[in-house]
Every structure is written in structure tokens, then in C-alpha cells.
PDB file of C-alpha atoms in Angstrom:
ATOM      1  CA  UNK K   9      30.771 105.374 131.305  1.00 46.00           C
ATOM      2  CA  UNK K  10      29.488 107.737 133.939  1.00 50.00           C
ATOM      3  CA  UNK K  11      30.305 110.890 132.386  1.00 46.00           C
ATOM      4  CA  UNK K  12      28.950 109.497 129.311  1.00 51.00           C
ATOM      5  CA  UNK K  13      25.519 108.506 130.510  1.00 51.00           C
ATOM      6  CA  UNK K  14      25.414 111.811 132.668  1.00 59.00           C
ATOM      7  CA  UNK K  15      26.258 113.909 129.391  1.00 60.00           C
ATOM      8  CA  UNK K  16      23.325 111.871 127.170  1.00 60.00           C
ATOM      9  CA  UNK K  17      20.850 112.516 130.165  1.00 66.00           C
ATOM     10  CA  UNK K  18      21.622 116.275 130.033  1.00 59.00           C
ATOM     11  CA  UNK K  19      21.310 116.525 126.348  1.00 58.00           C
ATOM     12  CA  UNK K  20      17.782 114.098 126.750  1.00 64.00           C
ATOM     13  CA  UNK K  21      16.451 117.243 129.317  1.00 62.00           C
ATOM     14  CA  UNK K  22      17.524 119.908 126.966  1.00 57.00           C
ATOM     15  CA  UNK K  23      15.644 117.751 124.173  1.00 55.00           C
ATOM     16  CA  UNK K  24      12.449 117.688 126.417  1.00 61.00           C
ATOM     17  CA  UNK K  25      12.488 121.481 127.350  1.00 55.00           C
ATOM     18  CA  UNK K  26      12.874 122.571 123.289  1.00 51.00           C
ATOM     19  CA  UNK K  27      10.657 119.802 121.859  1.00 57.00           C
ATOM     20  CA  UNK K  28       8.114 122.047 120.665  1.00 58.00           C
ATOM     21  CA  UNK K  29      10.747 123.847 118.579  1.00 56.00           C
ATOM     22  CA  UNK K  30      11.161 121.052 115.547  1.00 56.00           C
ATOM     23  CA  UNK K  31      14.460 123.401 114.435  1.00 58.00           C
ATOM     24  CA  UNK K  32      16.255 123.565 117.866  1.00 56.00           C
ATOM     25  CA  UNK K  33      14.810 119.693 118.859  1.00 59.00           C
ATOM     26  CA  UNK K  34      16.179 118.387 115.367  1.00 67.00           C
ATOM     27  CA  UNK K  35      19.729 120.302 116.401  1.00 66.00           C
ATOM     28  CA  UNK K  36      20.027 118.251 119.861  1.00 61.00           C
ATOM     29  CA  UNK K  37      18.993 115.049 118.370  1.00 64.00           C
ATOM     30  CA  UNK K  38      21.744 115.377 116.177  1.00 70.00           C
ATOM     31  CA  UNK K  39      23.836 116.501 119.197  1.00 68.00           C
ATOM     32  CA  UNK K  40      22.898 113.579 121.245  1.00 64.00           C
ATOM     33  CA  UNK K  41      23.513 110.666 117.812  1.00 66.00           C
ATOM     34  CA  UNK K  42      26.823 112.599 117.558  1.00 67.00           C
ATOM     35  CA  UNK K  43      27.888 112.215 121.559  1.00 60.00           C
ATOM     36  CA  UNK K  44      26.568 108.538 121.401  1.00 64.00           C
ATOM     37  CA  UNK K  45      29.036 107.872 118.460  1.00 65.00           C
ATOM     38  CA  UNK K  46      31.863 109.889 120.006  1.00 61.00           C
ATOM     39  CA  UNK K  47      31.425 107.807 123.264  1.00 61.00           C
ATOM     40  CA  UNK K  48      31.151 104.444 121.671  1.00 61.00           C
ATOM     41  CA  UNK K  49      34.895 105.414 119.591  1.00 57.00           C
ATOM     42  CA  UNK K  50      36.102 106.254 122.967  1.00 59.00           C
ATOM     43  CA  UNK K  51      35.519 102.629 124.136  1.00 63.00           C
ATOM     44  CA  UNK K  52      36.805 100.713 121.025  1.00 62.00           C
ATOM     45  CA  UNK K  53      39.718 103.599 121.265  1.00 55.00           C
ATOM     46  CA  UNK K  54      40.687 101.832 124.837  1.00 59.00           C
ATOM     47  CA  UNK K  55      39.912  98.155 123.804  1.00 64.00           C
ATOM     48  CA  UNK K  56      42.517  98.866 120.763  1.00 55.00           C
ATOM     49  CA  UNK K  57      45.004 100.492 123.186  1.00 57.00           C
ATOM     50  CA  UNK K  58      44.460  97.609 125.590  1.00 57.00           C
ATOM     51  CA  UNK K  59      45.351  95.122 122.151  1.00 58.00           C
ATOM     52  CA  UNK K  60      47.930  97.043 120.737  1.00 52.00           C
ATOM     53  CA  UNK K  61      45.790  97.065 117.650  1.00 51.00           C
ATOM     54  CA  UNK K  62      47.879 100.118 115.892  1.00 53.00           C
ATOM     55  CA  UNK K  63      46.197  99.569 112.361  1.00 61.00           C
ATOM     56  CA  UNK K  64      42.480 100.025 114.068  1.00 61.00           C
ATOM     57  CA  UNK K  65      43.763 102.474 116.410  1.00 53.00           C
ATOM     58  CA  UNK K  66      44.574 104.883 113.739  1.00 61.00           C
ATOM     59  CA  UNK K  67      41.578 104.277 111.633  1.00 64.00           C
ATOM     60  CA  UNK K  68      39.491 104.856 114.745  1.00 57.00           C
ATOM     61  CA  UNK K  69      41.289 108.240 115.527  1.00 59.00           C
ATOM     62  CA  UNK K  70      40.801 109.501 112.320  1.00 67.00           C
ATOM     63  CA  UNK K  71      37.141 108.822 112.859  1.00 68.00           C
ATOM     64  CA  UNK K  72      36.677 110.081 116.055  1.00 61.00           C
ATOM     65  CA  UNK K  73      38.172 113.518 114.856  1.00 63.00           C
ATOM     66  CA  UNK K  74      35.414 113.460 112.150  1.00 65.00           C
ATOM     67  CA  UNK K  75      32.857 112.900 114.703  1.00 64.00           C
ATOM     68  CA  UNK K  76      34.157 115.213 117.190  1.00 62.00           C
ATOM     69  CA  UNK K  77      34.097 118.129 114.758  1.00 61.00           C
ATOM     70  CA  UNK K  78      30.580 117.692 113.544  1.00 64.00           C
ATOM     71  CA  UNK K  79      29.586 117.417 116.804  1.00 60.00           C
ATOM     72  CA  UNK K  80      30.705 120.757 117.523  1.00 62.00           C
ATOM     73  CA  UNK K  81      29.305 122.254 114.664  1.00 66.00           C
ATOM     74  CA  UNK K  82      25.947 121.020 115.615  1.00 60.00           C
ATOM     75  CA  UNK K  83      26.666 122.799 119.103  1.00 60.00           C
ATOM     76  CA  UNK K  84      28.115 125.797 117.897  1.00 64.00           C
ATOM     77  CA  UNK K  85      24.701 126.246 115.537  1.00 64.00           C
ATOM     78  CA  UNK K  86      22.320 125.658 118.141  1.00 55.00           C
ATOM     79  CA  UNK K  87      24.089 128.184 120.586  1.00 60.00           C
ATOM     80  CA  UNK K  88      24.311 130.570 117.931  1.00 63.00           C
ATOM     81  CA  UNK K  89      20.037 130.050 117.158  1.00 60.00           C
ATOM     82  CA  UNK K  90      19.547 130.036 121.024  1.00 54.00           C
ATOM     83  CA  UNK K  91      21.456 133.577 121.468  1.00 52.00           C
ATOM     84  CA  UNK K  92      19.292 134.668 118.307  1.00 49.00           C
ATOM     85  CA  UNK K  93      16.372 133.748 120.565  1.00 48.00           C
ATOM     86  CA  UNK K  94      17.148 135.264 123.496  1.00 47.00           C
ATOM     87  CA  UNK K  95      18.495 138.723 122.076  1.00 49.00           C
ATOM     88  CA  UNK K  96      15.922 139.360 119.562  1.00 48.00           C
ATOM     89  CA  UNK K  97      14.073 142.075 121.488  1.00 51.00           C
ATOM     90  CA  UNK K  98      17.662 144.052 122.235  1.00 52.00           C
ATOM     91  CA  UNK K  99      17.767 147.295 120.105  1.00 54.00           C
ATOM     92  CA  UNK K 100      19.705 147.291 116.656  1.00 58.00           C
ATOM     93  CA  UNK K 101      23.067 148.761 116.783  1.00 58.00           C
ATOM     94  CA  UNK K 102      23.006 152.504 116.822  1.00 61.00           C
ATOM     95  CA  UNK K 103      26.345 152.809 115.053  1.00 65.00           C
ATOM     96  CA  UNK K 104      26.743 154.142 111.558  1.00 62.00           C
ATOM     97  CA  UNK K 105      28.958 153.659 108.518  1.00 64.00           C
ATOM     98  CA  UNK K 106      31.616 156.932 108.255  1.00 59.00           C
ATOM     99  CA  UNK K 107      32.543 157.609 104.691  1.00 62.00           C
ATOM    100  CA  UNK K 108      36.317 157.124 104.338  1.00 60.00           C
ATOM    101  CA  UNK K 109      38.559 160.355 103.772  1.00 55.00           C
ATOM    102  CA  UNK K 110      39.780 160.957 100.247  1.00 54.00           C
ATOM    103  CA  UNK K 111      42.402 162.998 100.907  1.00 53.00           C
ATOM    104  CA  UNK K 112      46.170 161.514 100.576  1.00 55.00           C
ATOM    105  CA  UNK K 113      48.475 162.773 102.846  1.00 55.00           C
ATOM    106  CA  UNK K 114      52.229 162.645 102.282  1.00 56.00           C
ATOM    107  CA  UNK K 115      54.066 160.323 103.665  1.00 59.00           C
ATOM    108  CA  UNK K 116      56.837 162.051 105.832  1.00 59.00           C
ATOM    109  CA  UNK K 117      59.343 159.099 105.479  1.00 63.00           C
ATOM    110  CA  UNK K 118      59.297 159.216 101.754  1.00 58.00           C
ATOM    111  CA  UNK K 119      62.597 159.593 100.249  1.00 56.00           C
ATOM    112  CA  UNK K 120      63.075 163.173  98.515  1.00 55.00           C
ATOM    113  CA  UNK K 121      63.575 163.189  94.610  1.00 52.00           C
ATOM    114  CA  UNK K 122      67.120 164.106  93.666  1.00 55.00           C
ATOM    115  CA  UNK K 123      67.597 167.115  91.613  1.00 58.00           C
ATOM    116  CA  UNK K 124      68.966 165.022  88.438  1.00 56.00           C
ATOM    117  CA  UNK K 125      65.541 162.770  88.144  1.00 54.00           C
ATOM    118  CA  UNK K 126      63.849 165.845  88.382  1.00 56.00           C
ATOM    119  CA  UNK K 127      65.635 167.309  85.680  1.00 62.00           C
ATOM    120  CA  UNK K 128      65.463 164.381  83.642  1.00 58.00           C
ATOM    121  CA  UNK K 129      61.613 163.974  84.202  1.00 59.00           C
ATOM    122  CA  UNK K 130      61.536 167.425  82.411  1.00 59.00           C
ATOM    123  CA  UNK K 131      62.907 166.207  79.061  1.00 54.00           C
ATOM    124  CA  UNK K 132      59.943 164.344  78.189  1.00 55.00           C
ATOM    125  CA  UNK K 133      57.808 167.270  78.517  1.00 56.00           C
ATOM    126  CA  UNK K 134      60.438 169.237  76.012  1.00 55.00           C
ATOM    127  CA  UNK K 135      59.893 170.105  72.217  1.00 59.00           C
ATOM    128  CA  UNK K 136      61.932 168.659  69.610  1.00 56.00           C
ATOM    129  CA  UNK K 137      64.197 171.775  69.538  1.00 63.00           C
ATOM    130  CA  UNK K 138      64.715 171.847  72.843  1.00 66.00           C
ATOM    131  CA  UNK K 139      65.743 168.324  73.209  1.00 61.00           C
ATOM    132  CA  UNK K 140      68.427 168.947  70.601  1.00 65.00           C
ATOM    133  CA  UNK K 141      70.051 171.497  71.959  1.00 70.00           C
ATOM    134  CA  UNK K 142      70.142 169.440  75.505  1.00 66.00           C
ATOM    135  CA  UNK K 143      71.999 166.676  73.521  1.00 66.00           C
ATOM    136  CA  UNK K 144      74.417 169.341  71.973  1.00 69.00           C
ATOM    137  CA  UNK K 145      75.297 171.122  75.467  1.00 72.00           C
ATOM    138  CA  UNK K 146      75.771 167.401  76.810  1.00 67.00           C
ATOM    139  CA  UNK K 147      77.811 166.521  73.777  1.00 65.00           C
ATOM    140  CA  UNK K 148      80.182 169.609  74.105  1.00 70.00           C
ATOM    141  CA  UNK K 149      80.320 168.707  78.192  1.00 67.00           C
ATOM    142  CA  UNK K 150      81.932 165.271  77.214  1.00 63.00           C
ATOM    143  CA  UNK K 151      84.059 166.726  74.135  1.00 64.00           C
ATOM    144  CA  UNK K 152      81.971 164.932  71.500  1.00 61.00           C
ATOM    145  CA  UNK K 153      82.206 166.790  68.376  1.00 61.00           C
ATOM    146  CA  UNK K 154      78.350 166.810  66.634  1.00 56.00           C
ATOM    147  CA  UNK K 155      79.427 168.429  63.612  1.00 58.00           C
ATOM    148  CA  UNK K 156      81.783 165.737  62.443  1.00 51.00           C
ATOM    149  CA  UNK K 157      80.656 162.085  62.640  1.00 44.00           C
ATOM    150  CA  UNK K 158      83.442 159.376  61.506  1.00 41.00           C
ATOM    151  CA  UNK K 159      81.456 155.898  60.033  1.00 40.00           C
ATOM    152  CA  UNK K 160      81.530 153.603  57.555  1.00 34.00           C
ATOM    153  CA  UNK K 161      77.701 153.342  57.454  1.00 37.00           C
ATOM    154  CA  UNK K 162      75.487 156.150  55.697  1.00 38.00           C
ATOM    155  CA  UNK K 163      71.832 156.317  56.830  1.00 40.00           C
ATOM    156  CA  UNK K 164      69.357 158.195  55.241  1.00 41.00           C
ATOM    157  CA  UNK K 165      69.311 161.555  56.763  1.00 44.00           C
ATOM    158  CA  UNK K 166      72.860 161.679  56.134  1.00 44.00           C
ATOM    159  CA  UNK K 167      74.971 162.203  52.974  1.00 52.00           C
ATOM    160  CA  UNK K 168      78.687 160.761  52.389  1.00 48.00           C
ATOM    161  CA  UNK K 169      80.574 164.029  51.886  1.00 56.00           C
ATOM    162  CA  UNK K 170      84.277 162.556  51.288  1.00 55.00           C
ATOM    163  CA  UNK K 171      86.893 159.947  52.045  1.00 58.00           C
ATOM    164  CA  UNK K 172      90.055 161.304  54.108  1.00 56.00           C
ATOM    165  CA  UNK K 173      93.314 160.279  53.871  1.00 56.00           C
ATOM    166  CA  UNK K 174      92.941 157.593  56.581  1.00 57.00           C
ATOM    167  CA  UNK K 175      90.454 155.874  54.519  1.00 59.00           C
ATOM    168  CA  UNK K 176      87.577 156.660  56.575  1.00 57.00           C
ATOM    169  CA  UNK K 177      84.057 157.564  55.355  1.00 56.00           C
ATOM    170  CA  UNK K 178      83.459 160.998  56.873  1.00 56.00           C
ATOM    171  CA  UNK K 179      79.608 162.341  56.753  1.00 53.00           C
ATOM    172  CA  UNK K 180      77.153 164.745  58.467  1.00 54.00           C
ATOM    173  CA  UNK K 181      74.080 165.848  58.193  1.00 52.00           C
ATOM    174  CA  UNK K 182      73.011 167.948  55.163  1.00 54.00           C
ATOM    175  CA  UNK K 183      70.407 169.937  56.816  1.00 53.00           C
ATOM    176  CA  UNK K 184      72.585 171.270  59.660  1.00 54.00           C
ATOM    177  CA  UNK K 185      76.119 172.148  57.433  1.00 57.00           C
ATOM    178  CA  UNK K 186      75.255 175.375  57.778  1.00 55.00           C
ATOM    179  CA  UNK K 187      75.994 175.141  61.371  1.00 57.00           C
ATOM    180  CA  UNK K 188      79.667 174.102  60.656  1.00 59.00           C
ATOM    181  CA  UNK K 189      82.247 176.716  61.117  1.00 62.00           C
ATOM    182  CA  UNK K 190      83.411 178.128  57.780  1.00 60.00           C
ATOM    183  CA  UNK K 191      87.354 176.643  58.857  1.00 61.00           C
ATOM    184  CA  UNK K 192      85.959 173.135  59.605  1.00 66.00           C
ATOM    185  CA  UNK K 193      84.673 173.534  55.838  1.00 66.00           C
ATOM    186  CA  UNK K 194      87.790 174.789  54.470  1.00 69.00           C
ATOM    187  CA  UNK K 195      89.653 171.900  56.201  1.00 70.00           C
ATOM    188  CA  UNK K 196      87.071 168.986  54.780  1.00 70.00           C
ATOM    189  CA  UNK K 197      87.615 170.658  51.448  1.00 71.00           C
ATOM    190  CA  UNK K 198      91.412 170.177  51.647  1.00 72.00           C
ATOM    191  CA  UNK K 199      90.883 166.801  52.767  1.00 71.00           C
ATOM    192  CA  UNK K 200      88.463 165.977  49.950  1.00 69.00           C
ATOM    193  CA  UNK K 201      91.053 167.128  47.297  1.00 72.00           C
ATOM    194  CA  UNK K 202      93.743 165.107  48.798  1.00 72.00           C
ATOM    195  CA  UNK K 203      91.968 161.706  47.692  1.00 71.00           C
ATOM    196  CA  UNK K 204      90.579 161.696  44.198  1.00 76.00           C
ATOM    197  CA  UNK K 205      87.428 160.107  44.227  1.00 75.00           C
ATOM    198  CA  UNK K 206      84.078 160.444  42.297  1.00 75.00           C
ATOM    199  CA  UNK K 207      82.471 160.940  45.646  1.00 72.00           C
ATOM    200  CA  UNK K 208      84.832 163.426  46.816  1.00 70.00           C
ATOM    201  CA  UNK K 209      84.621 165.638  43.706  1.00 76.00           C
ATOM    202  CA  UNK K 210      80.456 165.682  43.909  1.00 74.00           C
ATOM    203  CA  UNK K 211      81.381 166.736  47.731  1.00 73.00           C
ATOM    204  CA  UNK K 212      84.085 169.407  46.817  1.00 74.00           C
ATOM    205  CA  UNK K 213      81.398 171.313  44.215  1.00 77.00           C
ATOM    206  CA  UNK K 214      79.188 171.200  47.302  1.00 74.00           C
ATOM    207  CA  UNK K 215      81.321 172.568  49.766  1.00 72.00           C
ATOM    208  CA  UNK K 216      82.535 175.074  47.758  1.00 76.00           C
ATOM    209  CA  UNK K 217      79.416 177.141  47.402  1.00 75.00           C
ATOM    210  CA  UNK K 218      78.842 176.406  51.106  1.00 70.00           C
ATOM    211  CA  UNK K 219      82.272 178.638  51.746  1.00 69.00           C
ATOM    212  CA  UNK K 220      81.375 181.221  49.682  1.00 71.00           C
ATOM    213  CA  UNK K 221      77.743 181.481  50.677  1.00 71.00           C
ATOM    214  CA  UNK K 222      79.331 181.161  54.623  1.00 63.00           C
ATOM    215  CA  UNK K 223      78.754 184.449  56.792  1.00 57.00           C
ATOM    216  CA  UNK K 224      81.887 184.353  58.230  1.00 61.00           C
ATOM    217  CA  UNK K 225      83.773 185.666  55.282  1.00 61.00           C
ATOM    218  CA  UNK K 226      86.579 187.100  57.449  1.00 61.00           C
ATOM    219  CA  UNK K 227      87.790 183.762  58.913  1.00 59.00           C
ATOM    220  CA  UNK K 228      87.372 182.334  55.282  1.00 57.00           C
ATOM    221  CA  UNK K 229      90.309 184.847  54.241  1.00 58.00           C
ATOM    222  CA  UNK K 230      92.393 183.869  57.135  1.00 58.00           C
ATOM    223  CA  UNK K 231      92.382 180.128  56.262  1.00 55.00           C
ATOM    224  CA  UNK K 232      92.984 180.984  52.643  1.00 56.00           C
ATOM    225  CA  UNK K 233      96.137 182.564  53.911  1.00 50.00           C
ATOM    226  CA  UNK K 234      97.184 179.840  55.834  1.00 52.00           C
ATOM    227  CA  UNK K 235      96.575 177.364  52.900  1.00 51.00           C
ATOM    228  CA  UNK K 236      98.438 179.679  50.676  1.00 51.00           C
ATOM    229  CA  UNK K 237     101.187 179.631  52.655  1.00 47.00           C
ATOM    230  CA  UNK K 238     101.215 175.317  52.756  1.00 46.00           C
ATOM    231  CA  UNK K 239     101.243 175.582  49.064  1.00 46.00           C
ATOM    232  CA  UNK K 240      97.283 174.961  48.847  1.00 48.00           C
ATOM    233  CA  UNK K 241      95.598 177.094  46.348  1.00 52.00           C
ATOM    234  CA  UNK K 242      91.633 177.815  47.260  1.00 52.00           C
ATOM    235  CA  UNK K 243      89.701 179.512  44.364  1.00 51.00           C
TER     236      UNK K 243
END
């Protein structure tokens, strides 16, 4: 109680000093009111503890916390205003803002891109012809023959040429047929002649023309000799 009285008296003394300043005077009055309410709550707190009234004690503690927070906010605001009055004559801060640098330094700890990743990224800059060339080279590495593709589905870009002795429908892209070696063309023709179908007949006519116009006639003659030895007559 003595502490509460002395604190209240101190606040009243401060009020007398700042009574001419309406703003500060109002803040002091609010602080006195909050302190008085806080002190009253403390007295009630002791009574509730003494009487073991836990429900009322819980409510009072919550109210006391809210009052204490309000009191601290008032005192902090009051102290801030008082500090502003005292330091109003001080010179302004002479520090100046410096613009940040736009230069970005490389991170020395950043992982180095491996060669394969760099090479793959270059594919996006290649032309269509270059991409096709790369695909062909990669296919050769894994033993994939792009000249002959075995499938049961014919797409728009492809034309079914013939059905082989195994019943598979073999087809190649007609635009790339000139890239096929003459020996492969002759082998395809022989396979087509072994199975009599309308498709194979159409294919044979096209294939005969390609064989005749093929620039590699030397290999063609060699192939003819081998076929005739196997009782195959190729006009």
C-alpha cells in the first residue's frame, strides 16, 4: 500500500509539472488511472488468494494483464514524446543513403555444370536438320536402325510398304527412302515378293524403280548375283 501511495504521489507530481501541456497532462492522467486500477486489482488478488477463490482469481489475472499492458503503452508513448521535446534542437542525422550495387558476383561455392548438361542445352539452339543428325548419331550408338522400323501402326508421314514372312507390317518414311542402301532395298523387295498381297505388289513396283535409279549400281550387281545363286530372278 505504501508503494502504491508513493507511486500515485509521484505521478501527481509529474502532472503538476506538465499541466500546461494538454497532451502530456492527458497521458499522465491516463497513467494515474491505470496505476490506480492496477493497485486495486492487486488488493483484490490478495483477497482471492486468501479465500481460495480460483475462478475469480483467473478472471482478475486476465484483467490485470490487460491493465498492465495499457499502462505500459501509455508510459512508453509519454516517454517517447518527452524524448522528442528534449532532442528537438539536435542536428539532423548527416548519414546519406548509398544506392546498392547492381553488379552480381558469381558464387564461388556454386556447382560447376557438367559437360553433358551443357551439350544438351545446346540442342535447343539447333536447327531441325542438326537435330535429326544428332538423333541419327545417337541411334547408331545404341544399334537402332532408323532405315527400317517395325510397327503395326502407319502414321500420316509413313507409308506401309510390305508385309514380311513373319506377318509384320514393315514401313519406312517415304521422304527418307533414298537414304537406304541398295542392298537393303533389294532385300526388302525379295521379302515382299515372298508374300503375295496387294500392298506388297504396290510396294514392289515402287521399290523396283528406286533400285534402278539408285546411284550404287556396283553393289546392286553384286546383290543380283547373290540372289540368282539363291534361285531368285531380279529383272
